[in-house]
Coordinates of C-alpha atoms in Angstrom, one line a residue:
M4 CA 0.1 0.1 -0.1
K5 CA 1.5 4.0 -0.6
I6 CA 2.2 6.0 2.1
R7 CA 1.2 9.5 1.2
R8 CA 4.0 11.9 0.7
R9 CA 2.0 14.1 3.8
T10 CA 2.2 11.6 6.2
L11 CA 5.6 10.2 5.8
L12 CA 7.0 13.7 5.7
T13 CA 5.2 14.0 9.3
A14 CA 6.5 10.8 10.6
L15 CA 9.6 12.1 9.7
A16 CA 9.8 15.3 10.7
A17 CA 12.4 14.4 13.4
T18 CA 14.8 12.6 11.4
P19 CA 16.0 13.9 7.6
V20 CA 15.1 11.5 5.0
L21 CA 18.6 11.5 3.6
S22 CA 21.3 12.5 6.1
T23 CA 21.3 14.9 9.1
V24 CA 22.2 18.1 8.0
T25 CA 24.1 21.2 9.2
A26 CA 23.0 24.8 7.8
A27 CA 24.8 25.9 4.8
A28 CA 25.9 29.2 5.6
T29 CA 26.8 28.8 9.5
A30 CA 28.8 26.0 11.3
T31 CA 26.5 27.1 14.2
V32 CA 23.5 24.1 14.9
T33 CA 20.3 25.2 15.2
A34 CA 17.7 24.2 17.3
T35 CA 14.9 22.5 15.3
P36 CA 11.1 24.1 16.1
V37 CA 8.2 22.2 17.1
A38 CA 5.5 22.5 14.4
A39 CA 2.3 21.4 14.7
A40 CA 1.8 20.0 11.1
E41 CA 3.0 20.7 7.8
Q42 CA 2.5 24.3 6.6
A43 CA -0.5 25.2 4.6
S44 CA 1.4 27.6 2.1
N45 CA 4.3 29.0 1.9
T46 CA 3.0 32.3 3.1
A47 CA 1.9 30.8 6.3
L48 CA 5.1 29.2 6.6
Y49 CA 7.4 32.7 5.8
A50 CA 4.7 34.1 8.2
N51 CA 5.8 31.1 11.4
P52 CA 7.6 32.8 13.8
A53 CA 9.0 29.2 14.8
W54 CA 11.2 29.7 12.0
T55 CA 13.7 32.4 10.8
E56 CA 14.7 33.0 7.3
G57 CA 18.1 32.6 6.6
T58 CA 18.6 30.9 9.8
D59 CA 16.0 27.6 9.5
W60 CA 15.1 28.0 6.1
G61 CA 15.9 29.8 3.0
R62 CA 15.3 30.8 -0.5
R63 CA 17.6 31.2 -3.8
S64 CA 16.6 32.2 -7.2
R65 CA 17.7 34.0 -10.6
R66 CA 15.6 36.2 -12.7
H67 CA 18.1 36.2 -16.3
L68 CA 18.2 39.5 -17.5
V69 CA 16.4 40.2 -21.1
D70 CA 17.4 43.7 -22.3
D71 CA 15.9 44.0 -26.2
Q72 CA 16.3 47.9 -27.1
S73 CA 17.8 47.5 -30.7
G74 CA 14.9 47.8 -32.7
T75 CA 16.6 45.5 -35.3
G76 CA 17.3 42.5 -33.3
R77 CA 15.9 40.4 -30.7
A78 CA 17.4 39.3 -27.5
P79 CA 17.1 35.7 -26.5
F80 CA 13.8 34.7 -24.8
L81 CA 14.4 31.9 -22.0
R82 CA 12.0 29.4 -22.1
S83 CA 12.5 27.0 -19.4
T84 CA 12.3 27.1 -15.2
V85 CA 14.1 25.1 -12.8
I86 CA 12.8 24.7 -9.3
A87 CA 13.1 22.7 -6.3
P88 CA 10.4 23.6 -3.7
H89 CA 12.0 21.0 -1.0
G90 CA 15.5 21.8 -1.3
G91 CA 18.2 21.9 1.7
G92 CA 17.4 19.0 4.1
I93 CA 13.7 18.6 3.4
E94 CA 14.4 16.7 0.1
G95 CA 18.3 16.4 -0.2
G96 CA 20.1 17.0 -3.2
T97 CA 17.3 18.8 -4.9
S98 CA 19.0 22.1 -4.2
E99 CA 22.0 20.7 -6.5
L100 CA 20.3 19.2 -8.9
C101 CA 18.3 22.0 -9.4
L102 CA 21.2 25.0 -10.0
A103 CA 22.9 22.3 -12.2
I104 CA 20.4 21.4 -14.3
A105 CA 19.8 25.4 -14.6
G106 CA 22.9 25.6 -15.6
Y107 CA 25.3 26.4 -12.6
H108 CA 27.8 24.2 -10.1
P109 CA 26.4 24.2 -7.0
A110 CA 29.7 24.8 -5.4
D111 CA 30.1 28.6 -6.6
L112 CA 27.6 29.4 -9.2
A113 CA 30.5 29.0 -12.1
P114 CA 29.1 27.5 -15.7
T115 CA 28.7 23.7 -15.5
P116 CA 30.5 20.7 -17.2
V117 CA 27.8 20.4 -19.4
A118 CA 27.2 22.1 -22.1
G119 CA 24.3 24.4 -23.2
P120 CA 22.2 27.4 -22.2
V121 CA 21.7 28.5 -18.6
H122 CA 17.9 29.1 -17.1
D123 CA 15.8 30.5 -14.4
F124 CA 15.7 28.7 -11.2
W125 CA 13.9 29.0 -7.8
M126 CA 14.7 27.0 -4.4
F127 CA 13.3 27.1 -0.9
E128 CA 15.7 24.9 1.3
G129 CA 15.2 23.8 4.6
L130 CA 18.6 24.7 6.7
M131 CA 17.9 23.1 9.6
S132 CA 19.9 20.5 11.9
G133 CA 17.2 18.2 11.8
G134 CA 13.1 18.3 11.3
N135 CA 13.5 20.1 8.0
G136 CA 10.3 17.6 6.9
A137 CA 8.4 20.2 8.9
L138 CA 8.9 22.8 6.3
H139 CA 7.4 20.5 3.3
V140 CA 4.5 23.0 1.5
T141 CA 3.0 20.8 -1.0
S142 CA 3.4 22.0 -4.7
T143 CA -0.6 22.6 -5.0
H144 CA 0.0 25.2 -2.3
C145 CA 3.5 26.8 -3.0
D146 CA 2.3 30.4 -3.1
D147 CA 5.9 32.3 -3.0
T148 CA 5.8 35.3 -5.0
I149 CA 9.0 34.8 -7.0
A150 CA 8.5 30.9 -7.6
R151 CA 4.7 31.8 -9.2
S152 CA 6.2 34.6 -11.1
L153 CA 9.2 32.4 -12.6
C154 CA 6.6 29.7 -13.4
A155 CA 4.0 32.0 -14.8
G156 CA 6.6 33.4 -17.3
S157 CA 8.1 30.5 -18.5
L158 CA 7.1 28.3 -21.3
N159 CA 8.5 25.6 -19.6
V160 CA 9.2 24.4 -15.9
L161 CA 11.0 21.5 -14.5
S162 CA 10.3 20.6 -10.5
L163 CA 12.7 18.5 -8.6
H164 CA 11.3 16.3 -5.6
G165 CA 12.3 13.5 -3.5
C166 CA 10.5 10.9 -2.6
T167 CA 11.2 7.2 -0.8
P168 CA 10.3 4.1 -3.1
E169 CA 7.2 3.2 -0.9
Q170 CA 5.9 6.6 -1.8
A171 CA 6.8 5.9 -5.2
G172 CA 5.7 2.3 -5.0
L173 CA 8.8 0.9 -6.0
E174 CA 10.6 -1.9 -4.0
A175 CA 12.9 -0.9 -1.1
G176 CA 16.0 0.8 -1.9
A177 CA 15.0 1.5 -5.9
K178 CA 17.0 3.6 -7.4
A179 CA 14.4 5.3 -10.1
V180 CA 12.9 8.9 -11.1
L181 CA 9.2 9.5 -11.7
I182 CA 8.3 11.4 -14.3
G183 CA 5.1 13.5 -13.6
G184 CA 3.3 17.2 -14.5
L185 CA 1.0 17.7 -17.4
N186 CA 3.3 18.4 -20.2
P187 CA 3.1 15.0 -22.4
T188 CA 6.1 15.7 -24.5
F189 CA 8.1 17.1 -22.1
R190 CA 7.4 14.0 -19.8
Q191 CA 8.3 11.9 -23.0
Y192 CA 11.7 13.5 -23.9
L193 CA 12.7 13.1 -19.9
L194 CA 11.7 9.6 -20.2
E195 CA 13.7 8.7 -23.2
E196 CA 17.0 10.9 -22.2
F197 CA 16.8 9.4 -18.5
T198 CA 16.2 5.9 -20.2
A199 CA 19.7 6.5 -23.0
A200 CA 21.4 7.5 -20.1
G201 CA 21.1 4.2 -18.0
I202 CA 18.9 6.0 -15.3
R203 CA 15.9 3.8 -14.2
A204 CA 12.5 6.3 -15.4
V205 CA 8.9 5.2 -14.4
T206 CA 6.1 7.5 -15.6
A207 CA 4.6 8.8 -12.6
S208 CA 0.8 8.2 -11.7
G209 CA -1.7 8.0 -8.9
E210 CA -2.1 10.7 -6.2
E211 CA -1.2 14.4 -7.8
E212 CA 1.7 14.8 -5.0
I213 CA 3.6 12.0 -7.0
A214 CA 1.7 12.5 -10.7
G215 CA 2.3 16.2 -10.6
I216 CA -1.5 16.2 -12.4
S217 CA -3.1 19.3 -10.7
P218 CA -3.4 22.5 -12.8
D219 CA -2.3 24.2 -9.3
N220 CA 0.8 22.4 -9.3
I221 CA 3.4 24.9 -9.1
C222 CA 4.8 22.8 -11.9
N223 CA 2.2 23.4 -14.2
R224 CA 1.6 27.0 -13.7
T225 CA 3.3 28.1 -16.6
L226 CA 2.5 30.1 -20.1
L227 CA 1.3 26.7 -21.6
G228 CA -0.4 25.4 -18.3
M229 CA 1.7 22.6 -18.1
G230 CA 5.3 21.2 -16.7
A231 CA 7.2 18.4 -15.9
Q232 CA 8.0 17.1 -12.1
L233 CA 10.5 14.5 -11.3
E234 CA 10.8 12.5 -8.1
I235 CA 13.5 10.9 -7.5
T236 CA 14.1 8.3 -4.9
T237 CA 16.2 8.5 -2.0
A238 CA 18.5 6.2 -3.3
L239 CA 19.1 7.7 -6.6
R240 CA 19.9 10.9 -4.8
A241 CA 22.2 9.5 -2.4
S242 CA 23.9 8.0 -5.1
M243 CA 25.4 11.1 -6.8
F244 CA 27.1 12.2 -3.6
A245 CA 30.7 11.1 -2.1
S246 CA 29.9 8.4 0.7
G247 CA 29.6 10.4 3.9
K248 CA 29.2 13.9 2.4
N249 CA 25.5 13.9 1.8
T250 CA 24.8 17.0 4.0
V251 CA 23.6 20.6 3.0
A252 CA 27.1 21.5 4.0
D253 CA 29.3 18.9 1.9
R254 CA 26.8 18.0 -1.2
A255 CA 27.9 21.0 -3.6
T256 CA 31.8 20.1 -3.2
N257 CA 31.6 16.0 -3.3
L258 CA 29.5 15.5 -6.8
L259 CA 29.9 11.8 -8.4
P260 CA 29.8 11.0 -12.0
S261 CA 26.3 9.7 -11.6
F262 CA 25.0 13.8 -10.6
W263 CA 26.5 14.8 -13.9
T264 CA 24.6 12.0 -15.8
F265 CA 21.2 12.4 -14.1
V266 CA 21.9 16.6 -14.9
A267 CA 22.7 16.0 -18.7
A268 CA 19.9 14.2 -19.3
A269 CA 17.8 16.5 -17.6
R270 CA 18.9 19.3 -19.7
K271 CA 18.9 17.5 -23.1
A272 CA 15.6 16.8 -22.8
I273 CA 15.1 20.7 -21.8
D274 CA 16.7 21.7 -24.9
R275 CA 14.7 19.1 -27.1
V276 CA 11.3 20.3 -26.0
E277 CA 12.5 24.3 -26.4
A278 CA 13.7 23.0 -30.1
G279 CA 9.9 22.7 -30.5
Q280 CA 8.7 26.1 -29.1
T281 CA 8.7 29.3 -31.6
V282 CA 8.6 32.3 -29.8
L283 CA 7.1 34.8 -31.9

């Protein structure tokens, strides 16, 4: 029987899915505030006095400048945005993947070793030493202003998430990525590119939290009204980082080749879907 994400995250609020983590920007270990239940929205979370931005949670984003004043030429329109609504210690590894798929090295934001364009990105991150699951806001309730505006101005959104094999309906220890969202072409390209790269890819089905099929899901709040969502199992995410270095502080500088294989496959799928989109 499948275990709902909300149920599991509530049960694991005191134990991060991947590992114990430290705050990215400081060596100080912060106490884990007590939360009665998952937050109803980002707005509610930001207003909750139990947590402090920059200490317990943080946000990062980049919107690339479009400056088109020539009158005779055209500046490129960035078609895609990559997001990680549950980054940092909430669904470990998704922050690093978000940055790399957007075209930036997670350690220093230098260009990635994987060739290609850059994309806009946004992420919400849990920075506590434990209990980051209490910061989880479902994708249908993500109402962060920057996230909403970036997605609303993009043709494509790729939303990155972490799940357990049990949540995905897979066998224990499975290394796989589940592909959801309302854009069938984008889903197909992702399925093909991950499979070609030797990564087990499965079409997501079932409840909204895994399949990403609600129009209210942040991945589908695009100019086209549809996007794509990746649910990456715990074991697959863990395999992308050096043993013993799977923490908020260490992940970005301890990336294994499998990390870049995943990134390259996702970027190829974005390239393919963009190639079929004419911007007038």
